[in-house]
Amino acid sequence: MTETQVNSGTLYIVATPIGNLGDISQRAIDILSQVDIIACEDTRHTQRLLSAFAIKNKTMSLHDHNERQRQDQIAAMLQEGKSIALVSDAGTPLISDPGFHLVRHCRQLGLSVSPIPGACAAIAALSAAGLPTDRFTFEGFLPSKSGARQAKLTELNEETRTMVFYDAPRRAIDTIGDIVKTLGGERYVVIARELTKTFETIHSDTAENLLAWLAKDPNQLKGEMVLILEGHKVVKDEIPSQVIETLKLLVDELPPKKACAIAANIYGVKKNALYEIALELKKV
Ligand code: SAM
């Protein structure tokens, strides 16, 4: 394996482990060792990671409160030919972490931005959850206040894709309680807690059963957690038969997405509600 070469004038977006240090990639180590400076959310936190890999390099802070000021400074350094890595406290930068404004700014200036992929809690959880992964939505953190959380969940009631959320385990009982209230107790939920760490737990059940399980075991309310929610299941009988008949004709001639959009337009139904049916019809 050849050592990665760092290109001058490039901003590297470097993923770091979400718990288990063994998940760092060789490319991440090479880049973090060789860039001119590492921009990180919390310099002390990142110093611990760098020490674990005997990486000696300079760091500068880039967090939610100084990102807008830092972006000009970093862009100027890149224009001078410096190479810079961006890391967050854990996982992939920009995914519910700072960096979006910086990356957009650099791309608008035509500067080179290159990802060094690695761990991401949402994707790790999804890969082991056992819920459909062909289509999914990442919803980030749900609101911390119950009223706003219930409003958000109600808005997602008819979402047919698998939904991925970040949440604090200490809020898990309230969040799942709100899922029961807004979407019903039968909705399937997966809790992926402490991924890649000693107490990794992946547990799935209906929202109602999960509530009882959480209430019995306070250990499940510790650490870090990804919550995955099954999408709304469209029962064929809920869709008028003439819509299904039209959809059947359309999927014979068109890709499922296009067929759904046309049928949804003609009959004024939601196209998301038709997609699973269209896929089934396509198979027949
Ligand atoms: N950028 C990160 C990523 O790529 O996953 C996410 C950062 S976000 C501020 C932190 C949230 O990610 C936590 O509150 C939790 O929901 C989730 N998370 C991070 N590490 C985790 C882990 N080891 N197990 C489960 N969830 C984790």
PDB file of C-alpha atoms and ligand atoms in Angstrom:
ATOM      1  CA  MET A   1       0.000   0.000   0.000  1.00  0.00           C
ATOM      2  CA  THR A   2       1.508   3.354  -1.020  1.00  0.00           C
ATOM      3  CA  GLU A   3       1.310   6.293   1.341  1.00  0.00           C
ATOM      4  CA  THR A   4      -1.285   8.862   0.399  1.00  0.00           C
ATOM      5  CA  GLN A   5       0.117  12.020  -1.161  1.00  0.00           C
ATOM      6  CA  VAL A   6      -1.353  15.278   0.066  1.00  0.00           C
ATOM      7  CA  ASN A   7      -2.211  17.777  -2.670  1.00  0.00           C
ATOM      8  CA  SER A   8      -1.510  21.429  -2.034  1.00  0.00           C
ATOM      9  CA  GLY A   9      -4.463  23.828  -1.959  1.00  0.00           C
ATOM     10  CA  THR A  10      -6.877  21.057  -0.959  1.00  0.00           C
ATOM     11  CA  LEU A  11      -9.380  20.890   1.871  1.00  0.00           C
ATOM     12  CA  TYR A  12      -9.720  17.285   3.065  1.00  0.00           C
ATOM     13  CA  ILE A  13     -12.919  16.265   4.873  1.00  0.00           C
ATOM     14  CA  VAL A  14     -11.682  13.482   7.109  1.00  0.00           C
ATOM     15  CA  ALA A  15     -13.970  11.006   8.889  1.00  0.00           C
ATOM     16  CA  THR A  16     -12.759   9.798  12.301  1.00  0.00           C
ATOM     17  CA  PRO A  17     -14.018   6.894  14.477  1.00  0.00           C
ATOM     18  CA  ILE A  18     -17.363   7.027  16.318  1.00  0.00           C
ATOM     19  CA  GLY A  19     -15.972   5.065  19.256  1.00  0.00           C
ATOM     20  CA  ASN A  20     -13.614   2.288  18.257  1.00  0.00           C
ATOM     21  CA  LEU A  21     -10.254   3.799  17.254  1.00  0.00           C
ATOM     22  CA  GLY A  22      -9.625   0.788  15.025  1.00  0.00           C
ATOM     23  CA  ASP A  23     -12.093   2.273  12.568  1.00  0.00           C
ATOM     24  CA  ILE A  24      -9.769   5.067  11.439  1.00  0.00           C
ATOM     25  CA  SER A  25      -8.479   4.526   7.897  1.00  0.00           C
ATOM     26  CA  GLN A  26      -4.839   4.535   6.812  1.00  0.00           C
ATOM     27  CA  ARG A  27      -5.637   7.374   4.420  1.00  0.00           C
ATOM     28  CA  ALA A  28      -7.088   9.423   7.297  1.00  0.00           C
ATOM     29  CA  ILE A  29      -3.887   8.882   9.320  1.00  0.00           C
ATOM     30  CA  ASP A  30      -1.716   9.836   6.324  1.00  0.00           C
ATOM     31  CA  ILE A  31      -3.703  12.975   5.566  1.00  0.00           C
ATOM     32  CA  LEU A  32      -3.892  14.100   9.210  1.00  0.00           C
ATOM     33  CA  SER A  33      -0.114  13.609   9.516  1.00  0.00           C
ATOM     34  CA  GLN A  34       0.804  15.521   6.369  1.00  0.00           C
ATOM     35  CA  VAL A  35      -1.586  18.472   5.966  1.00  0.00           C
ATOM     36  CA  ASP A  36      -0.374  21.916   7.030  1.00  0.00           C
ATOM     37  CA  ILE A  37      -3.092  22.263   9.654  1.00  0.00           C
ATOM     38  CA  ILE A  38      -6.154  20.426  11.006  1.00  0.00           C
ATOM     39  CA  ALA A  39      -9.370  22.362  11.605  1.00  0.00           C
ATOM     40  CA  CYS A  40     -11.392  20.669  14.351  1.00  0.00           C
ATOM     41  CA  GLU A  41     -14.508  21.201  16.416  1.00  0.00           C
ATOM     42  CA  ASP A  42     -12.720  20.852  19.730  1.00  0.00           C
ATOM     43  CA  THR A  43      -8.921  21.049  19.637  1.00  0.00           C
ATOM     44  CA  ARG A  44      -8.442  19.203  22.967  1.00  0.00           C
ATOM     45  CA  HIS A  45     -10.704  16.359  21.857  1.00  0.00           C
ATOM     46  CA  THR A  46      -8.880  16.004  18.518  1.00  0.00           C
ATOM     47  CA  GLN A  47      -5.481  16.184  20.236  1.00  0.00           C
ATOM     48  CA  ARG A  48      -6.410  12.966  22.089  1.00  0.00           C
ATOM     49  CA  LEU A  49      -7.165  11.238  18.776  1.00  0.00           C
ATOM     50  CA  LEU A  50      -3.941  12.525  17.212  1.00  0.00           C
ATOM     51  CA  SER A  51      -1.901  11.360  20.229  1.00  0.00           C
ATOM     52  CA  ALA A  52      -3.409   7.872  19.937  1.00  0.00           C
ATOM     53  CA  PHE A  53      -1.881   7.646  16.449  1.00  0.00           C
ATOM     54  CA  ALA A  54       1.326   9.523  17.306  1.00  0.00           C
ATOM     55  CA  ILE A  55       0.361  12.286  14.872  1.00  0.00           C
ATOM     56  CA  LYS A  56       2.061  15.588  15.617  1.00  0.00           C
ATOM     57  CA  ASN A  57       0.385  18.403  13.742  1.00  0.00           C
ATOM     58  CA  LYS A  58      -1.064  21.860  14.288  1.00  0.00           C
ATOM     59  CA  THR A  59      -4.768  22.316  14.991  1.00  0.00           C
ATOM     60  CA  MET A  60      -7.174  25.251  14.808  1.00  0.00           C
ATOM     61  CA  SER A  61     -10.758  25.406  16.045  1.00  0.00           C
ATOM     62  CA  LEU A  62     -13.726  25.411  13.694  1.00  0.00           C
ATOM     63  CA  HIS A  63     -17.096  25.096  15.362  1.00  0.00           C
ATOM     64  CA  ASP A  64     -20.671  26.311  14.954  1.00  0.00           C
ATOM     65  CA  HIS A  65     -19.833  29.693  16.529  1.00  0.00           C
ATOM     66  CA  ASN A  66     -16.768  30.665  14.455  1.00  0.00           C
ATOM     67  CA  GLU A  67     -17.265  28.794  11.164  1.00  0.00           C
ATOM     68  CA  ARG A  68     -18.319  31.922   9.203  1.00  0.00           C
ATOM     69  CA  GLN A  69     -15.194  33.837  10.330  1.00  0.00           C
ATOM     70  CA  ARG A  70     -12.911  30.879   9.796  1.00  0.00           C
ATOM     71  CA  GLN A  71     -14.105  30.190   6.247  1.00  0.00           C
ATOM     72  CA  ASP A  72     -12.366  33.284   4.786  1.00  0.00           C
ATOM     73  CA  GLN A  73      -9.170  32.514   6.690  1.00  0.00           C
ATOM     74  CA  ILE A  74      -9.149  28.878   5.553  1.00  0.00           C
ATOM     75  CA  ALA A  75      -9.983  29.776   1.933  1.00  0.00           C
ATOM     76  CA  ALA A  76      -7.075  32.258   1.904  1.00  0.00           C
ATOM     77  CA  MET A  77      -4.709  29.563   3.220  1.00  0.00           C
ATOM     78  CA  LEU A  78      -5.883  27.126   0.542  1.00  0.00           C
ATOM     79  CA  GLN A  79      -5.372  29.800  -2.134  1.00  0.00           C
ATOM     80  CA  GLU A  80      -1.778  30.178  -0.885  1.00  0.00           C
ATOM     81  CA  GLY A  81      -1.323  26.452  -1.585  1.00  0.00           C
ATOM     82  CA  LYS A  82      -1.702  25.123   1.969  1.00  0.00           C
ATOM     83  CA  SER A  83      -3.449  21.786   2.560  1.00  0.00           C
ATOM     84  CA  ILE A  84      -6.008  21.594   5.362  1.00  0.00           C
ATOM     85  CA  ALA A  85      -7.967  18.752   6.982  1.00  0.00           C
ATOM     86  CA  LEU A  86     -11.363  19.219   8.589  1.00  0.00           C
ATOM     87  CA  VAL A  87     -12.435  16.776  11.310  1.00  0.00           C
ATOM     88  CA  SER A  88     -15.306  16.791  13.793  1.00  0.00           C
ATOM     89  CA  ASP A  89     -15.366  15.246  17.273  1.00  0.00           C
ATOM     90  CA  ALA A  90     -16.468  11.904  15.814  1.00  0.00           C
ATOM     91  CA  GLY A  91     -17.601  10.415  12.535  1.00  0.00           C
ATOM     92  CA  THR A  92     -18.047  12.272   9.270  1.00  0.00           C
ATOM     93  CA  PRO A  93     -17.783  16.074   9.392  1.00  0.00           C
ATOM     94  CA  LEU A  94     -20.884  18.004   8.206  1.00  0.00           C
ATOM     95  CA  ILE A  95     -23.247  15.152   9.176  1.00  0.00           C
ATOM     96  CA  SER A  96     -24.992  16.920  12.089  1.00  0.00           C
ATOM     97  CA  ASP A  97     -21.599  18.555  12.604  1.00  0.00           C
ATOM     98  CA  PRO A  98     -19.933  21.817  11.474  1.00  0.00           C
ATOM     99  CA  GLY A  99     -18.354  22.284   8.054  1.00  0.00           C
ATOM    100  CA  PHE A 100     -21.188  22.908   5.592  1.00  0.00           C
ATOM    101  CA  HIS A 101     -20.589  26.675   5.299  1.00  0.00           C
ATOM    102  CA  LEU A 102     -16.851  26.142   4.852  1.00  0.00           C
ATOM    103  CA  VAL A 103     -17.265  23.471   2.161  1.00  0.00           C
ATOM    104  CA  ARG A 104     -19.857  25.529   0.273  1.00  0.00           C
ATOM    105  CA  HIS A 105     -17.616  28.602   0.430  1.00  0.00           C
ATOM    106  CA  CYS A 106     -14.583  26.668  -0.840  1.00  0.00           C
ATOM    107  CA  ARG A 107     -16.537  25.077  -3.667  1.00  0.00           C
ATOM    108  CA  GLN A 108     -17.980  28.448  -4.683  1.00  0.00           C
ATOM    109  CA  LEU A 109     -14.412  29.745  -4.926  1.00  0.00           C
ATOM    110  CA  GLY A 110     -13.454  26.775  -7.096  1.00  0.00           C
ATOM    111  CA  LEU A 111     -11.120  25.341  -4.446  1.00  0.00           C
ATOM    112  CA  SER A 112     -10.479  21.641  -4.255  1.00  0.00           C
ATOM    113  CA  VAL A 113     -12.421  19.720  -1.555  1.00  0.00           C
ATOM    114  CA  SER A 114     -11.777  15.996  -1.160  1.00  0.00           C
ATOM    115  CA  PRO A 115     -13.525  13.493   1.165  1.00  0.00           C
ATOM    116  CA  ILE A 116     -11.610  10.876   3.169  1.00  0.00           C
ATOM    117  CA  PRO A 117     -14.542   8.558   3.982  1.00  0.00           C
ATOM    118  CA  GLY A 118     -14.982   6.546   7.146  1.00  0.00           C
ATOM    119  CA  ALA A 119     -17.356   6.068  10.065  1.00  0.00           C
ATOM    120  CA  CYS A 120     -20.773   7.708  10.200  1.00  0.00           C
ATOM    121  CA  ALA A 121     -23.160   6.686  12.987  1.00  0.00           C
ATOM    122  CA  ALA A 122     -26.261   7.013  10.773  1.00  0.00           C
ATOM    123  CA  ILE A 123     -24.903   4.722   8.057  1.00  0.00           C
ATOM    124  CA  ALA A 124     -23.406   2.242  10.547  1.00  0.00           C
ATOM    125  CA  ALA A 125     -26.780   1.978  12.321  1.00  0.00           C
ATOM    126  CA  LEU A 126     -28.705   1.640   9.072  1.00  0.00           C
ATOM    127  CA  SER A 127     -26.389  -1.103   7.826  1.00  0.00           C
ATOM    128  CA  ALA A 128     -27.234  -3.303  10.827  1.00  0.00           C
ATOM    129  CA  ALA A 129     -30.854  -2.297  11.496  1.00  0.00           C
ATOM    130  CA  GLY A 130     -32.671  -4.724   9.229  1.00  0.00           C
ATOM    131  CA  LEU A 131     -35.054  -2.078   7.857  1.00  0.00           C
ATOM    132  CA  PRO A 132     -35.240  -1.275   4.115  1.00  0.00           C
ATOM    133  CA  THR A 133     -32.126   0.560   2.928  1.00  0.00           C
ATOM    134  CA  ASP A 134     -32.937   1.021  -0.761  1.00  0.00           C
ATOM    135  CA  ARG A 135     -34.410   4.422   0.075  1.00  0.00           C
ATOM    136  CA  PHE A 136     -34.061   6.277   3.377  1.00  0.00           C
ATOM    137  CA  THR A 137     -34.074   9.793   4.789  1.00  0.00           C
ATOM    138  CA  PHE A 138     -31.674  11.243   7.334  1.00  0.00           C
ATOM    139  CA  GLU A 139     -33.559  13.535   9.707  1.00  0.00           C
ATOM    140  CA  GLY A 140     -30.725  14.558  12.055  1.00  0.00           C
ATOM    141  CA  PHE A 141     -31.766  15.447  15.615  1.00  0.00           C
ATOM    142  CA  LEU A 142     -35.458  15.637  16.519  1.00  0.00           C
ATOM    143  CA  PRO A 143     -36.455  18.790  18.452  1.00  0.00           C
ATOM    144  CA  SER A 144     -35.766  18.459  22.191  1.00  0.00           C
ATOM    145  CA  LYS A 145     -39.146  19.907  23.247  1.00  0.00           C
ATOM    146  CA  SER A 146     -42.006  17.433  23.136  1.00  0.00           C
ATOM    147  CA  GLY A 147     -44.483  19.745  21.327  1.00  0.00           C
ATOM    148  CA  ALA A 148     -42.074  20.488  18.478  1.00  0.00           C
ATOM    149  CA  ARG A 149     -40.995  16.833  18.367  1.00  0.00           C
ATOM    150  CA  GLN A 150     -44.577  15.629  18.033  1.00  0.00           C
ATOM    151  CA  ALA A 151     -45.202  18.198  15.278  1.00  0.00           C
ATOM    152  CA  LYS A 152     -42.125  16.950  13.375  1.00  0.00           C
ATOM    153  CA  LEU A 153     -43.157  13.300  13.776  1.00  0.00           C
ATOM    154  CA  THR A 154     -46.690  14.080  12.617  1.00  0.00           C
ATOM    155  CA  GLU A 155     -45.208  15.751   9.544  1.00  0.00           C
ATOM    156  CA  LEU A 156     -43.309  12.498   8.844  1.00  0.00           C
ATOM    157  CA  ASN A 157     -46.348  10.257   9.382  1.00  0.00           C
ATOM    158  CA  GLU A 158     -46.760   9.381   5.711  1.00  0.00           C
ATOM    159  CA  GLU A 159     -43.072   9.092   4.896  1.00  0.00           C
ATOM    160  CA  THR A 160     -42.682   5.659   3.302  1.00  0.00           C
ATOM    161  CA  ARG A 161     -38.869   5.601   3.393  1.00  0.00           C
ATOM    162  CA  THR A 162     -36.893   4.362   6.402  1.00  0.00           C
ATOM    163  CA  MET A 163     -36.077   7.364   8.645  1.00  0.00           C
ATOM    164  CA  VAL A 164     -32.796   7.818  10.524  1.00  0.00           C
ATOM    165  CA  PHE A 165     -32.535  10.158  13.549  1.00  0.00           C
ATOM    166  CA  TYR A 166     -29.825  11.109  16.010  1.00  0.00           C
ATOM    167  CA  ASP A 167     -31.077  11.333  19.584  1.00  0.00           C
ATOM    168  CA  ALA A 168     -29.771  11.446  23.137  1.00  0.00           C
ATOM    169  CA  PRO A 169     -30.540   8.172  24.988  1.00  0.00           C
ATOM    170  CA  ARG A 170     -31.643  10.158  28.049  1.00  0.00           C
ATOM    171  CA  ARG A 171     -34.496  11.449  25.856  1.00  0.00           C
ATOM    172  CA  ALA A 172     -35.260   8.030  24.334  1.00  0.00           C
ATOM    173  CA  ILE A 173     -38.311   7.296  26.501  1.00  0.00           C
ATOM    174  CA  ASP A 174     -39.845  10.691  25.679  1.00  0.00           C
ATOM    175  CA  THR A 175     -39.037  10.358  21.973  1.00  0.00           C
ATOM    176  CA  ILE A 176     -40.445   6.853  21.650  1.00  0.00           C
ATOM    177  CA  GLY A 177     -43.451   7.905  23.744  1.00  0.00           C
ATOM    178  CA  ASP A 178     -44.039  10.665  21.178  1.00  0.00           C
ATOM    179  CA  ILE A 179     -43.707   8.148  18.326  1.00  0.00           C
ATOM    180  CA  VAL A 180     -46.422   6.034  19.980  1.00  0.00           C
ATOM    181  CA  LYS A 181     -48.643   9.117  20.372  1.00  0.00           C
ATOM    182  CA  THR A 182     -48.202  10.442  16.833  1.00  0.00           C
ATOM    183  CA  LEU A 183     -47.550   7.379  14.652  1.00  0.00           C
ATOM    184  CA  GLY A 184     -49.032   4.584  16.760  1.00  0.00           C
ATOM    185  CA  GLY A 185     -47.489   1.833  18.911  1.00  0.00           C
ATOM    186  CA  GLU A 186     -47.190  -0.669  16.056  1.00  0.00           C
ATOM    187  CA  ARG A 187     -44.508   1.253  14.138  1.00  0.00           C
ATOM    188  CA  TYR A 188     -41.220  -0.670  14.091  1.00  0.00           C
ATOM    189  CA  VAL A 189     -38.245   1.161  15.642  1.00  0.00           C
ATOM    190  CA  VAL A 190     -34.552   0.218  15.915  1.00  0.00           C
ATOM    191  CA  ILE A 191     -32.330   1.633  18.643  1.00  0.00           C
ATOM    192  CA  ALA A 192     -28.595   1.501  17.802  1.00  0.00           C
ATOM    193  CA  ARG A 193     -26.688   2.583  20.915  1.00  0.00           C
ATOM    194  CA  GLU A 194     -22.963   2.920  21.614  1.00  0.00           C
ATOM    195  CA  LEU A 195     -22.039   1.615  18.153  1.00  0.00           C
ATOM    196  CA  THR A 196     -18.503   0.183  17.855  1.00  0.00           C
ATOM    197  CA  LYS A 197     -18.029   0.543  21.645  1.00  0.00           C
ATOM    198  CA  THR A 198     -18.032  -1.982  24.516  1.00  0.00           C
ATOM    199  CA  PHE A 199     -21.737  -1.704  25.254  1.00  0.00           C
ATOM    200  CA  GLU A 200     -22.961  -1.660  21.660  1.00  0.00           C
ATOM    201  CA  THR A 201     -26.643  -2.573  21.608  1.00  0.00           C
ATOM    202  CA  ILE A 202     -28.918  -2.855  18.593  1.00  0.00           C
ATOM    203  CA  HIS A 203     -32.479  -3.584  19.580  1.00  0.00           C
ATOM    204  CA  SER A 204     -35.589  -3.526  17.439  1.00  0.00           C
ATOM    205  CA  ASP A 205     -39.251  -3.864  18.255  1.00  0.00           C
ATOM    206  CA  THR A 206     -42.545  -2.054  17.913  1.00  0.00           C
ATOM    207  CA  ALA A 207     -42.517   1.413  19.487  1.00  0.00           C
ATOM    208  CA  GLU A 208     -44.882   0.221  22.226  1.00  0.00           C
ATOM    209  CA  ASN A 209     -42.710  -2.780  23.199  1.00  0.00           C
ATOM    210  CA  LEU A 210     -39.550  -0.669  23.036  1.00  0.00           C
ATOM    211  CA  LEU A 211     -41.007   1.757  25.559  1.00  0.00           C
ATOM    212  CA  ALA A 212     -41.523  -1.078  28.048  1.00  0.00           C
ATOM    213  CA  TRP A 213     -38.023  -2.449  27.340  1.00  0.00           C
ATOM    214  CA  LEU A 214     -36.386   0.941  27.932  1.00  0.00           C
ATOM    215  CA  ALA A 215     -38.329   1.530  31.132  1.00  0.00           C
ATOM    216  CA  LYS A 216     -37.017  -1.789  32.550  1.00  0.00           C
ATOM    217  CA  ASP A 217     -33.319  -1.164  31.815  1.00  0.00           C
ATOM    218  CA  PRO A 218     -31.835   2.258  32.758  1.00  0.00           C
ATOM    219  CA  ASN A 219     -28.510   1.240  31.129  1.00  0.00           C
ATOM    220  CA  GLN A 220     -30.196   1.718  27.774  1.00  0.00           C
ATOM    221  CA  LEU A 221     -30.533   5.425  28.543  1.00  0.00           C
ATOM    222  CA  LYS A 222     -26.768   6.037  28.541  1.00  0.00           C
ATOM    223  CA  GLY A 223     -24.229   6.928  25.862  1.00  0.00           C
ATOM    224  CA  GLU A 224     -25.009   7.771  22.237  1.00  0.00           C
ATOM    225  CA  MET A 225     -27.875   6.583  20.107  1.00  0.00           C
ATOM    226  CA  VAL A 226     -29.232   6.414  16.576  1.00  0.00           C
ATOM    227  CA  LEU A 227     -32.921   5.789  16.167  1.00  0.00           C
ATOM    228  CA  ILE A 228     -34.298   4.223  13.000  1.00  0.00           C
ATOM    229  CA  LEU A 229     -37.960   4.335  12.194  1.00  0.00           C
ATOM    230  CA  GLU A 230     -39.767   2.095   9.756  1.00  0.00           C
ATOM    231  CA  GLY A 231     -41.451   3.997   6.929  1.00  0.00           C
ATOM    232  CA  HIS A 232     -45.233   4.230   6.631  1.00  0.00           C
ATOM    233  CA  LYS A 233     -46.586   1.067   5.043  1.00  0.00           C
ATOM    234  CA  VAL A 234     -49.011   1.851   2.294  1.00  0.00           C
ATOM    235  CA  VAL A 235     -51.833  -0.629   2.340  1.00  0.00           C
ATOM    236  CA  LYS A 236     -52.895  -1.230  -1.241  1.00  0.00           C
ATOM    237  CA  ASP A 237     -56.558  -1.070  -0.217  1.00  0.00           C
ATOM    238  CA  GLU A 238     -56.111   2.565   0.848  1.00  0.00           C
ATOM    239  CA  ILE A 239     -55.438   3.549  -2.777  1.00  0.00           C
ATOM    240  CA  PRO A 240     -58.501   3.611  -5.075  1.00  0.00           C
ATOM    241  CA  SER A 241     -58.426   0.748  -7.613  1.00  0.00           C
ATOM    242  CA  GLN A 242     -58.566   3.109 -10.624  1.00  0.00           C
ATOM    243  CA  VAL A 243     -55.287   4.710  -9.431  1.00  0.00           C
ATOM    244  CA  ILE A 244     -53.672   1.259  -9.252  1.00  0.00           C
ATOM    245  CA  GLU A 245     -54.982   0.382 -12.736  1.00  0.00           C
ATOM    246  CA  THR A 246     -53.529   3.583 -14.211  1.00  0.00           C
ATOM    247  CA  LEU A 247     -50.250   3.019 -12.386  1.00  0.00           C
ATOM    248  CA  LYS A 248     -50.087  -0.509 -13.795  1.00  0.00           C
ATOM    249  CA  LEU A 249     -50.313   0.866 -17.357  1.00  0.00           C
ATOM    250  CA  LEU A 250     -47.759   3.578 -16.644  1.00  0.00           C
ATOM    251  CA  VAL A 251     -45.095   1.322 -15.068  1.00  0.00           C
ATOM    252  CA  ASP A 252     -45.173  -0.873 -18.170  1.00  0.00           C
ATOM    253  CA  GLU A 253     -43.924   2.086 -20.194  1.00  0.00           C
ATOM    254  CA  LEU A 254     -42.039   4.306 -17.742  1.00  0.00           C
ATOM    255  CA  PRO A 255     -39.580   4.146 -14.828  1.00  0.00           C
ATOM    256  CA  PRO A 256     -41.459   3.746 -11.484  1.00  0.00           C
ATOM    257  CA  LYS A 257     -40.638   7.287 -10.299  1.00  0.00           C
ATOM    258  CA  LYS A 258     -42.027   8.896 -13.442  1.00  0.00           C
ATOM    259  CA  ALA A 259     -45.091   6.602 -13.421  1.00  0.00           C
ATOM    260  CA  CYS A 260     -45.867   7.563  -9.793  1.00  0.00           C
ATOM    261  CA  ALA A 261     -45.456  11.276 -10.488  1.00  0.00           C
ATOM    262  CA  ILE A 262     -47.947  11.112 -13.391  1.00  0.00           C
ATOM    263  CA  ALA A 263     -50.514   8.980 -11.514  1.00  0.00           C
ATOM    264  CA  ALA A 264     -50.172  11.210  -8.431  1.00  0.00           C
ATOM    265  CA  ASN A 265     -50.735  14.265 -10.581  1.00  0.00           C
ATOM    266  CA  ILE A 266     -53.842  12.863 -12.298  1.00  0.00           C
ATOM    267  CA  TYR A 267     -55.543  11.653  -9.096  1.00  0.00           C
ATOM    268  CA  GLY A 268     -54.193  14.145  -6.558  1.00  0.00           C
ATOM    269  CA  VAL A 269     -52.635  11.452  -4.336  1.00  0.00           C
ATOM    270  CA  LYS A 270     -49.163  11.577  -2.746  1.00  0.00           C
ATOM    271  CA  LYS A 271     -46.519  10.098  -5.038  1.00  0.00           C
ATOM    272  CA  ASN A 272     -44.628   8.621  -2.064  1.00  0.00           C
ATOM    273  CA  ALA A 273     -47.717   6.549  -1.309  1.00  0.00           C
ATOM    274  CA  LEU A 274     -47.546   5.004  -4.783  1.00  0.00           C
ATOM    275  CA  TYR A 275     -43.865   4.175  -4.992  1.00  0.00           C
ATOM    276  CA  GLU A 276     -43.831   0.815  -3.161  1.00  0.00           C
ATOM    277  CA  ILE A 277     -46.877  -0.286  -5.186  1.00  0.00           C
ATOM    278  CA  ALA A 278     -45.180   0.768  -8.427  1.00  0.00           C
ATOM    279  CA  LEU A 279     -42.106  -1.302  -7.544  1.00  0.00           C
ATOM    280  CA  GLU A 280     -44.302  -4.340  -6.875  1.00  0.00           C
ATOM    281  CA  LEU A 281     -46.200  -3.846 -10.133  1.00  0.00           C
ATOM    282  CA  LYS A 282     -42.940  -3.562 -12.029  1.00  0.00           C
ATOM    283  CA  LYS A 283     -41.879  -6.972 -10.678  1.00  0.00           C
ATOM    284  CA  VAL A 284     -45.099  -8.730 -11.782  1.00  0.00           C
TER     285      VAL A 284
HETATM  286  N1  SAM B   1     -20.816  13.391  12.436  1.00  0.00           N
HETATM  287  C1  SAM B   1     -21.226  12.289  13.259  1.00  0.00           C
HETATM  288  C2  SAM B   1     -21.431  11.049  12.388  1.00  0.00           C
HETATM  289  O1  SAM B   1     -20.883  10.979  11.289  1.00  0.00           O
HETATM  290  O2  SAM B   1     -22.116  10.142  12.822  1.00  0.00           O
HETATM  291  C3  SAM B   1     -22.450  12.633  14.081  1.00  0.00           C
HETATM  292  C4  SAM B   1     -22.268  13.803  14.992  1.00  0.00           C
HETATM  293  S1  SAM B   1     -23.664  14.184  15.948  1.00  0.00           S
HETATM  294  C5  SAM B   1     -23.165  15.676  16.720  1.00  0.00           C
HETATM  295  C6  SAM B   1     -23.553  13.068  17.301  1.00  0.00           C
HETATM  296  C7  SAM B   1     -24.682  12.049  17.297  1.00  0.00           C
HETATM  297  O3  SAM B   1     -24.339  10.947  16.458  1.00  0.00           O
HETATM  298  C8  SAM B   1     -24.934  11.435  18.660  1.00  0.00           C
HETATM  299  O4  SAM B   1     -25.786  12.239  19.448  1.00  0.00           O
HETATM  300  C9  SAM B   1     -25.600  10.123  18.290  1.00  0.00           C
HETATM  301  O5  SAM B   1     -26.964  10.330  17.960  1.00  0.00           O
HETATM  302  C10 SAM B   1     -24.823   9.749  17.015  1.00  0.00           C
HETATM  303  N2  SAM B   1     -23.661   8.923  17.367  1.00  0.00           N
HETATM  304  C11 SAM B   1     -22.363   9.267  17.333  1.00  0.00           C
HETATM  305  N3  SAM B   1     -21.584   8.228  17.698  1.00  0.00           N
HETATM  306  C12 SAM B   1     -22.419   7.198  17.979  1.00  0.00           C
HETATM  307  C13 SAM B   1     -22.235   5.853  18.401  1.00  0.00           C
HETATM  308  N4  SAM B   1     -21.025   5.359  18.645  1.00  0.00           N
HETATM  309  N5  SAM B   1     -23.329   5.064  18.573  1.00  0.00           N
HETATM  310  C14 SAM B   1     -24.562   5.547  18.334  1.00  0.00           C
HETATM  311  N6  SAM B   1     -24.792   6.828  17.931  1.00  0.00           N
HETATM  312  C15 SAM B   1     -23.740   7.628  17.755  1.00  0.00           C
END
